[in-house]
Amino acid sequence: MSLPATVIPLPQPVLLPVEGSAESFPVRRVYCVGRNYADHAIEMGHDPNREPPFFFQKNADNLFAGKDFPYPPLSNDVHFEVECVLALKAGGADIKAENALDCIYGYGVGIDFTRRDLQAEAKKLGRPWELAKAFEHSAPVSALVPASRLGHPTAGRVWLDVNGERKQDGDLNQMIWKVPEIIAELSKLFVLAPGDVIMTGTPAGVAAIKKGDSISCGVDGIATLSLKVV
Ligand code: MN
């Protein structure tokens, strides 16, 4: 297939590395789940009971596999949120939970960096969250590990250290909405497709970072990720 002539250069595709492979994973959309661990919902001042899940989006090109996280502008309160990441190889609308795992290409670990001060203001004013969530480099991710190698983990420590000190320490089995339910609920709202990436929410312990910090995080049994805040 030859590409059509374009009036400006074609945007670069967003590609994530795949562990143990020379081939990469092309990203289409990025969906994120809010408040999916009870202890984090409580620390953010919300009821941890099983309210319907809610979602927001980041931009595909906010994902990156680099080692440096550039501290973003116009915030003095950037928080980390370590999350298990799903990468889809199939999609559709109204996917049943019992079929949802068949849509998953693989898993990784990522950070949903958040300009918490801008998010707090947006919440107060009833405004959208993009300023807080969808900024440049806001979603570093590990290489993806194919489910064909990994299976579909339902438990495993989800952790994050700053300068060697443990800040977040949860477990995949504490998710309020499990992975098949997330895909089922999301596919009621959007038509999912190959290339979609889902960030599945964060356990408690989110906090601010500063330039010079070293961050390490992981989901045990899946992947780890290390970054420097620059
Ligand atoms: Mn998050």
PDB file of C-alpha atoms and ligand atoms in Angstrom:
ATOM      1  CA  MET A   1       0.000   0.000   0.000  1.00  0.00           C
ATOM      2  CA  SER A   2       1.496   3.345  -0.983  1.00  0.00           C
ATOM      3  CA  LEU A   3       0.794   6.309   1.282  1.00  0.00           C
ATOM      4  CA  PRO A   4      -1.147   9.276  -0.131  1.00  0.00           C
ATOM      5  CA  ALA A   5       0.723  12.520  -0.775  1.00  0.00           C
ATOM      6  CA  THR A   6       0.397  14.849   2.237  1.00  0.00           C
ATOM      7  CA  VAL A   7       0.641  18.635   2.533  1.00  0.00           C
ATOM      8  CA  ILE A   8       2.830  18.399   5.639  1.00  0.00           C
ATOM      9  CA  PRO A   9       5.115  15.532   6.715  1.00  0.00           C
ATOM     10  CA  LEU A  10       3.208  12.544   8.125  1.00  0.00           C
ATOM     11  CA  PRO A  11       3.350  12.455  11.949  1.00  0.00           C
ATOM     12  CA  GLN A  12       5.655   9.782  13.279  1.00  0.00           C
ATOM     13  CA  PRO A  13       3.904   6.654  14.563  1.00  0.00           C
ATOM     14  CA  VAL A  14       4.263   6.030  18.304  1.00  0.00           C
ATOM     15  CA  LEU A  15       6.060   2.716  18.833  1.00  0.00           C
ATOM     16  CA  LEU A  16       6.713   0.877  22.091  1.00  0.00           C
ATOM     17  CA  PRO A  17       9.447  -1.729  22.443  1.00  0.00           C
ATOM     18  CA  VAL A  18       8.505  -5.371  22.968  1.00  0.00           C
ATOM     19  CA  GLU A  19      10.664  -7.365  25.386  1.00  0.00           C
ATOM     20  CA  GLY A  20      12.856  -9.863  23.539  1.00  0.00           C
ATOM     21  CA  SER A  21      11.717  -8.772  20.082  1.00  0.00           C
ATOM     22  CA  ALA A  22      13.064  -6.553  17.317  1.00  0.00           C
ATOM     23  CA  GLU A  23       9.465  -5.675  16.416  1.00  0.00           C
ATOM     24  CA  SER A  24       7.606  -2.882  18.187  1.00  0.00           C
ATOM     25  CA  PHE A  25       4.012  -2.208  19.246  1.00  0.00           C
ATOM     26  CA  PRO A  26       2.252   0.688  17.448  1.00  0.00           C
ATOM     27  CA  VAL A  27       0.052   2.837  19.711  1.00  0.00           C
ATOM     28  CA  ARG A  28      -3.373   4.122  18.685  1.00  0.00           C
ATOM     29  CA  ARG A  29      -5.081   5.551  21.788  1.00  0.00           C
ATOM     30  CA  VAL A  30      -4.305   5.701  25.521  1.00  0.00           C
ATOM     31  CA  TYR A  31      -7.059   5.200  28.081  1.00  0.00           C
ATOM     32  CA  CYS A  32      -6.574   5.514  31.839  1.00  0.00           C
ATOM     33  CA  VAL A  33      -8.743   4.243  34.695  1.00  0.00           C
ATOM     34  CA  GLY A  34      -9.348   6.584  37.646  1.00  0.00           C
ATOM     35  CA  ARG A  35      -9.439   5.460  41.290  1.00  0.00           C
ATOM     36  CA  ASN A  36      -9.115   1.737  40.714  1.00  0.00           C
ATOM     37  CA  TYR A  37      -7.499   0.878  44.054  1.00  0.00           C
ATOM     38  CA  ALA A  38      -9.526   1.540  47.212  1.00  0.00           C
ATOM     39  CA  ASP A  39      -6.611   2.868  49.271  1.00  0.00           C
ATOM     40  CA  HIS A  40      -5.774   5.438  46.568  1.00  0.00           C
ATOM     41  CA  ALA A  41      -9.441   6.495  46.269  1.00  0.00           C
ATOM     42  CA  ILE A  42      -9.431   7.095  50.035  1.00  0.00           C
ATOM     43  CA  GLU A  43      -6.186   9.117  49.954  1.00  0.00           C
ATOM     44  CA  MET A  44      -7.711  11.321  47.216  1.00  0.00           C
ATOM     45  CA  GLY A  45     -10.784  11.919  49.392  1.00  0.00           C
ATOM     46  CA  HIS A  46     -13.274   9.604  47.662  1.00  0.00           C
ATOM     47  CA  ASP A  47     -15.568   6.767  48.630  1.00  0.00           C
ATOM     48  CA  PRO A  48     -13.738   3.477  48.026  1.00  0.00           C
ATOM     49  CA  ASN A  49     -16.950   1.565  47.405  1.00  0.00           C
ATOM     50  CA  ARG A  50     -17.520   0.135  43.985  1.00  0.00           C
ATOM     51  CA  GLU A  51     -18.708   3.176  42.045  1.00  0.00           C
ATOM     52  CA  PRO A  52     -18.793   2.696  38.275  1.00  0.00           C
ATOM     53  CA  PRO A  53     -15.277   3.027  36.835  1.00  0.00           C
ATOM     54  CA  PHE A  54     -14.381   6.283  35.117  1.00  0.00           C
ATOM     55  CA  PHE A  55     -11.863   6.931  32.401  1.00  0.00           C
ATOM     56  CA  PHE A  56      -9.735   9.685  30.938  1.00  0.00           C
ATOM     57  CA  GLN A  57      -7.241   9.747  28.098  1.00  0.00           C
ATOM     58  CA  LYS A  58      -3.689  10.679  27.420  1.00  0.00           C
ATOM     59  CA  ASN A  59      -2.233  11.237  23.965  1.00  0.00           C
ATOM     60  CA  ALA A  60      -0.487   8.376  22.215  1.00  0.00           C
ATOM     61  CA  ASP A  61       2.687  10.433  21.911  1.00  0.00           C
ATOM     62  CA  ASN A  62       2.745  11.061  25.685  1.00  0.00           C
ATOM     63  CA  LEU A  63       3.990   7.453  25.965  1.00  0.00           C
ATOM     64  CA  PHE A  64       7.729   6.955  25.796  1.00  0.00           C
ATOM     65  CA  ALA A  65      10.273   4.313  26.697  1.00  0.00           C
ATOM     66  CA  GLY A  66      13.143   6.649  27.631  1.00  0.00           C
ATOM     67  CA  LYS A  67      15.184   6.942  30.823  1.00  0.00           C
ATOM     68  CA  ASP A  68      14.680  10.676  31.529  1.00  0.00           C
ATOM     69  CA  PHE A  69      11.435  12.325  32.639  1.00  0.00           C
ATOM     70  CA  PRO A  70      11.584  16.075  31.929  1.00  0.00           C
ATOM     71  CA  TYR A  71       9.805  17.952  34.745  1.00  0.00           C
ATOM     72  CA  PRO A  72       6.886  19.655  32.951  1.00  0.00           C
ATOM     73  CA  PRO A  73       6.154  23.383  32.925  1.00  0.00           C
ATOM     74  CA  LEU A  74       3.452  25.275  34.869  1.00  0.00           C
ATOM     75  CA  SER A  75       3.326  22.930  37.852  1.00  0.00           C
ATOM     76  CA  ASN A  76       4.992  22.741  41.249  1.00  0.00           C
ATOM     77  CA  ASP A  77       3.292  19.510  42.265  1.00  0.00           C
ATOM     78  CA  VAL A  78       3.930  16.687  39.785  1.00  0.00           C
ATOM     79  CA  HIS A  79       2.943  13.292  41.226  1.00  0.00           C
ATOM     80  CA  PHE A  80       3.858   9.745  40.182  1.00  0.00           C
ATOM     81  CA  GLU A  81       1.210   7.018  39.829  1.00  0.00           C
ATOM     82  CA  VAL A  82       2.637   3.557  39.054  1.00  0.00           C
ATOM     83  CA  GLU A  83       0.232   1.469  36.984  1.00  0.00           C
ATOM     84  CA  CYS A  84      -0.033  -1.853  35.203  1.00  0.00           C
ATOM     85  CA  VAL A  85      -0.310  -1.207  31.462  1.00  0.00           C
ATOM     86  CA  LEU A  86      -2.330  -3.264  28.953  1.00  0.00           C
ATOM     87  CA  ALA A  87      -1.688  -3.256  25.201  1.00  0.00           C
ATOM     88  CA  LEU A  88      -4.502  -4.456  22.925  1.00  0.00           C
ATOM     89  CA  LYS A  89      -4.149  -6.541  19.771  1.00  0.00           C
ATOM     90  CA  ALA A  90      -7.916  -6.618  19.122  1.00  0.00           C
ATOM     91  CA  GLY A  91     -10.912  -4.518  20.036  1.00  0.00           C
ATOM     92  CA  GLY A  92     -14.534  -3.800  19.255  1.00  0.00           C
ATOM     93  CA  ALA A  93     -17.615  -2.412  20.988  1.00  0.00           C
ATOM     94  CA  ASP A  94     -19.507  -4.064  23.852  1.00  0.00           C
ATOM     95  CA  ILE A  95     -16.843  -6.685  24.515  1.00  0.00           C
ATOM     96  CA  LYS A  96     -18.005  -9.224  27.074  1.00  0.00           C
ATOM     97  CA  ALA A  97     -15.788  -9.575  30.135  1.00  0.00           C
ATOM     98  CA  GLU A  98     -15.404 -13.312  29.489  1.00  0.00           C
ATOM     99  CA  ASN A  99     -13.901 -12.541  26.047  1.00  0.00           C
ATOM    100  CA  ALA A 100     -11.859  -9.505  27.075  1.00  0.00           C
ATOM    101  CA  LEU A 101      -8.538 -11.239  27.761  1.00  0.00           C
ATOM    102  CA  ASP A 102      -8.436 -12.368  24.119  1.00  0.00           C
ATOM    103  CA  CYS A 103      -7.971  -8.678  23.175  1.00  0.00           C
ATOM    104  CA  ILE A 104      -4.720  -8.291  25.113  1.00  0.00           C
ATOM    105  CA  TYR A 105      -1.400  -8.393  23.281  1.00  0.00           C
ATOM    106  CA  GLY A 106       0.718  -7.848  26.359  1.00  0.00           C
ATOM    107  CA  TYR A 107       1.468  -6.098  29.613  1.00  0.00           C
ATOM    108  CA  GLY A 108       3.943  -3.576  30.980  1.00  0.00           C
ATOM    109  CA  VAL A 109       4.451  -1.088  33.776  1.00  0.00           C
ATOM    110  CA  GLY A 110       4.080   2.652  33.375  1.00  0.00           C
ATOM    111  CA  ILE A 111       3.695   5.887  35.310  1.00  0.00           C
ATOM    112  CA  ASP A 112       0.674   8.176  34.973  1.00  0.00           C
ATOM    113  CA  PHE A 113       2.470  11.432  35.794  1.00  0.00           C
ATOM    114  CA  THR A 114      -0.007  14.065  36.968  1.00  0.00           C
ATOM    115  CA  ARG A 115       0.249  17.830  37.457  1.00  0.00           C
ATOM    116  CA  ARG A 116      -1.704  17.529  40.728  1.00  0.00           C
ATOM    117  CA  ASP A 117      -2.017  21.284  41.272  1.00  0.00           C
ATOM    118  CA  LEU A 118      -3.600  21.740  37.837  1.00  0.00           C
ATOM    119  CA  GLN A 119      -5.816  18.683  38.399  1.00  0.00           C
ATOM    120  CA  ALA A 120      -7.035  20.068  41.744  1.00  0.00           C
ATOM    121  CA  GLU A 121      -7.938  23.358  40.072  1.00  0.00           C
ATOM    122  CA  ALA A 122      -9.702  21.556  37.195  1.00  0.00           C
ATOM    123  CA  LYS A 123     -11.715  19.474  39.685  1.00  0.00           C
ATOM    124  CA  LYS A 124     -12.675  22.589  41.645  1.00  0.00           C
ATOM    125  CA  LEU A 125     -13.816  24.420  38.518  1.00  0.00           C
ATOM    126  CA  GLY A 126     -15.484  21.392  36.891  1.00  0.00           C
ATOM    127  CA  ARG A 127     -13.043  21.541  33.967  1.00  0.00           C
ATOM    128  CA  PRO A 128     -11.481  18.663  31.995  1.00  0.00           C
ATOM    129  CA  TRP A 129      -8.244  16.982  33.097  1.00  0.00           C
ATOM    130  CA  GLU A 130      -6.021  17.120  29.983  1.00  0.00           C
ATOM    131  CA  LEU A 131      -3.823  19.908  31.397  1.00  0.00           C
ATOM    132  CA  ALA A 132      -3.113  17.691  34.397  1.00  0.00           C
ATOM    133  CA  LYS A 133      -2.768  14.353  32.655  1.00  0.00           C
ATOM    134  CA  ALA A 134      -1.975  14.594  28.937  1.00  0.00           C
ATOM    135  CA  PHE A 135       1.227  16.626  28.826  1.00  0.00           C
ATOM    136  CA  GLU A 136       4.509  15.817  27.078  1.00  0.00           C
ATOM    137  CA  HIS A 137       6.308  12.737  28.478  1.00  0.00           C
ATOM    138  CA  SER A 138       3.478  12.171  30.983  1.00  0.00           C
ATOM    139  CA  ALA A 139       3.447   8.394  30.506  1.00  0.00           C
ATOM    140  CA  PRO A 140       6.787   6.565  30.574  1.00  0.00           C
ATOM    141  CA  VAL A 141       6.337   2.832  30.005  1.00  0.00           C
ATOM    142  CA  SER A 142       8.479  -0.285  30.079  1.00  0.00           C
ATOM    143  CA  ALA A 143       8.922  -2.621  27.148  1.00  0.00           C
ATOM    144  CA  LEU A 144       5.763  -4.698  26.692  1.00  0.00           C
ATOM    145  CA  VAL A 145       5.768  -8.396  27.538  1.00  0.00           C
ATOM    146  CA  PRO A 146       3.516 -10.522  25.299  1.00  0.00           C
ATOM    147  CA  ALA A 147       0.668 -12.365  27.020  1.00  0.00           C
ATOM    148  CA  SER A 148       1.693 -15.386  24.927  1.00  0.00           C
ATOM    149  CA  ARG A 149       4.750 -15.575  27.187  1.00  0.00           C
ATOM    150  CA  LEU A 150       3.263 -14.192  30.405  1.00  0.00           C
ATOM    151  CA  GLY A 151      -0.325 -15.367  30.559  1.00  0.00           C
ATOM    152  CA  HIS A 152      -2.760 -12.963  32.232  1.00  0.00           C
ATOM    153  CA  PRO A 153      -1.509 -12.099  35.733  1.00  0.00           C
ATOM    154  CA  THR A 154      -4.169 -11.303  38.362  1.00  0.00           C
ATOM    155  CA  ALA A 155      -1.785 -10.810  41.286  1.00  0.00           C
ATOM    156  CA  GLY A 156       1.662  -9.291  41.694  1.00  0.00           C
ATOM    157  CA  ARG A 157       3.187  -6.468  43.685  1.00  0.00           C
ATOM    158  CA  VAL A 158       2.786  -2.980  42.167  1.00  0.00           C
ATOM    159  CA  TRP A 159       5.534  -0.800  43.632  1.00  0.00           C
ATOM    160  CA  LEU A 160       7.416   2.449  43.201  1.00  0.00           C
ATOM    161  CA  ASP A 161      10.568   3.747  44.879  1.00  0.00           C
ATOM    162  CA  VAL A 162      11.941   7.299  44.895  1.00  0.00           C
ATOM    163  CA  ASN A 163      15.678   7.546  45.648  1.00  0.00           C
ATOM    164  CA  GLY A 164      15.568   4.001  47.036  1.00  0.00           C
ATOM    165  CA  GLU A 165      12.632   4.638  49.385  1.00  0.00           C
ATOM    166  CA  ARG A 166       9.419   2.672  48.892  1.00  0.00           C
ATOM    167  CA  LYS A 167       6.493   5.057  48.194  1.00  0.00           C
ATOM    168  CA  GLN A 168       3.822   2.868  46.595  1.00  0.00           C
ATOM    169  CA  ASP A 169       3.273  -0.769  47.473  1.00  0.00           C
ATOM    170  CA  GLY A 170       0.076  -2.425  46.262  1.00  0.00           C
ATOM    171  CA  ASP A 171      -0.935  -5.572  44.422  1.00  0.00           C
ATOM    172  CA  LEU A 172      -2.756  -6.220  41.152  1.00  0.00           C
ATOM    173  CA  ASN A 173      -5.252  -8.273  43.156  1.00  0.00           C
ATOM    174  CA  GLN A 174      -6.416  -5.032  44.894  1.00  0.00           C
ATOM    175  CA  MET A 175      -7.915  -3.560  41.716  1.00  0.00           C
ATOM    176  CA  ILE A 176     -11.562  -2.581  42.267  1.00  0.00           C
ATOM    177  CA  TRP A 177     -12.318  -3.192  38.557  1.00  0.00           C
ATOM    178  CA  LYS A 178     -10.390  -6.179  37.215  1.00  0.00           C
ATOM    179  CA  VAL A 179      -8.770  -6.199  33.782  1.00  0.00           C
ATOM    180  CA  PRO A 180     -11.636  -8.021  31.951  1.00  0.00           C
ATOM    181  CA  GLU A 181     -14.170  -5.627  33.532  1.00  0.00           C
ATOM    182  CA  ILE A 182     -12.104  -2.578  32.547  1.00  0.00           C
ATOM    183  CA  ILE A 183     -12.070  -3.682  28.902  1.00  0.00           C
ATOM    184  CA  ALA A 184     -15.797  -4.527  28.994  1.00  0.00           C
ATOM    185  CA  GLU A 185     -16.754  -1.162  30.549  1.00  0.00           C
ATOM    186  CA  LEU A 186     -14.460   0.879  28.296  1.00  0.00           C
ATOM    187  CA  SER A 187     -15.828  -0.843  25.184  1.00  0.00           C
ATOM    188  CA  LYS A 188     -19.341   0.320  26.114  1.00  0.00           C
ATOM    189  CA  LEU A 189     -18.094   3.913  25.753  1.00  0.00           C
ATOM    190  CA  PHE A 190     -15.539   3.630  22.931  1.00  0.00           C
ATOM    191  CA  VAL A 191     -14.813   1.266  20.064  1.00  0.00           C
ATOM    192  CA  LEU A 192     -11.520  -0.315  21.097  1.00  0.00           C
ATOM    193  CA  ALA A 193      -8.969  -1.288  18.478  1.00  0.00           C
ATOM    194  CA  PRO A 194      -5.547  -2.893  18.053  1.00  0.00           C
ATOM    195  CA  GLY A 195      -2.903  -0.487  19.312  1.00  0.00           C
ATOM    196  CA  ASP A 196      -4.951   0.840  22.206  1.00  0.00           C
ATOM    197  CA  VAL A 197      -3.134   1.062  25.542  1.00  0.00           C
ATOM    198  CA  ILE A 198      -4.910   1.051  28.913  1.00  0.00           C
ATOM    199  CA  MET A 199      -3.378   2.279  32.180  1.00  0.00           C
ATOM    200  CA  THR A 200      -5.225   0.435  34.923  1.00  0.00           C
ATOM    201  CA  GLY A 201      -4.995   2.766  37.943  1.00  0.00           C
ATOM    202  CA  THR A 202      -2.638   3.237  40.859  1.00  0.00           C
ATOM    203  CA  PRO A 203      -2.425   2.043  44.483  1.00  0.00           C
ATOM    204  CA  ALA A 204      -1.964   4.480  47.407  1.00  0.00           C
ATOM    205  CA  GLY A 205       1.178   6.454  48.109  1.00  0.00           C
ATOM    206  CA  VAL A 206       1.214   8.995  45.287  1.00  0.00           C
ATOM    207  CA  ALA A 207       3.402  12.006  46.038  1.00  0.00           C
ATOM    208  CA  ALA A 208       5.392  14.843  44.518  1.00  0.00           C
ATOM    209  CA  ILE A 209       8.740  14.504  42.766  1.00  0.00           C
ATOM    210  CA  LYS A 210      11.522  16.984  42.134  1.00  0.00           C
ATOM    211  CA  LYS A 211      14.314  17.367  39.608  1.00  0.00           C
ATOM    212  CA  GLY A 212      17.172  14.970  40.333  1.00  0.00           C
ATOM    213  CA  ASP A 213      14.973  12.228  41.807  1.00  0.00           C
ATOM    214  CA  SER A 214      15.592   8.638  40.723  1.00  0.00           C
ATOM    215  CA  ILE A 215      12.412   6.613  40.293  1.00  0.00           C
ATOM    216  CA  SER A 216      12.182   2.823  40.044  1.00  0.00           C
ATOM    217  CA  CYS A 217       8.916   0.962  39.739  1.00  0.00           C
ATOM    218  CA  GLY A 218       7.497  -2.330  38.635  1.00  0.00           C
ATOM    219  CA  VAL A 219       4.765  -4.883  38.596  1.00  0.00           C
ATOM    220  CA  ASP A 220       6.323  -8.100  39.907  1.00  0.00           C
ATOM    221  CA  GLY A 221       6.177 -10.835  37.313  1.00  0.00           C
ATOM    222  CA  ILE A 222       5.702  -8.354  34.453  1.00  0.00           C
ATOM    223  CA  ALA A 223       8.299  -5.585  34.151  1.00  0.00           C
ATOM    224  CA  THR A 224      10.309  -2.855  35.839  1.00  0.00           C
ATOM    225  CA  LEU A 225      11.085   0.733  34.820  1.00  0.00           C
ATOM    226  CA  SER A 226      13.733   3.218  36.009  1.00  0.00           C
ATOM    227  CA  LEU A 227      13.764   6.961  35.378  1.00  0.00           C
ATOM    228  CA  LYS A 228      15.585  10.121  36.343  1.00  0.00           C
ATOM    229  CA  VAL A 229      13.629  13.373  36.784  1.00  0.00           C
ATOM    230  CA  VAL A 230      15.488  16.034  34.750  1.00  0.00           C
TER     231      VAL A 230
HETATM  232 MN    MN B   1      -3.653   7.123  37.253  1.00  0.00          MN
END
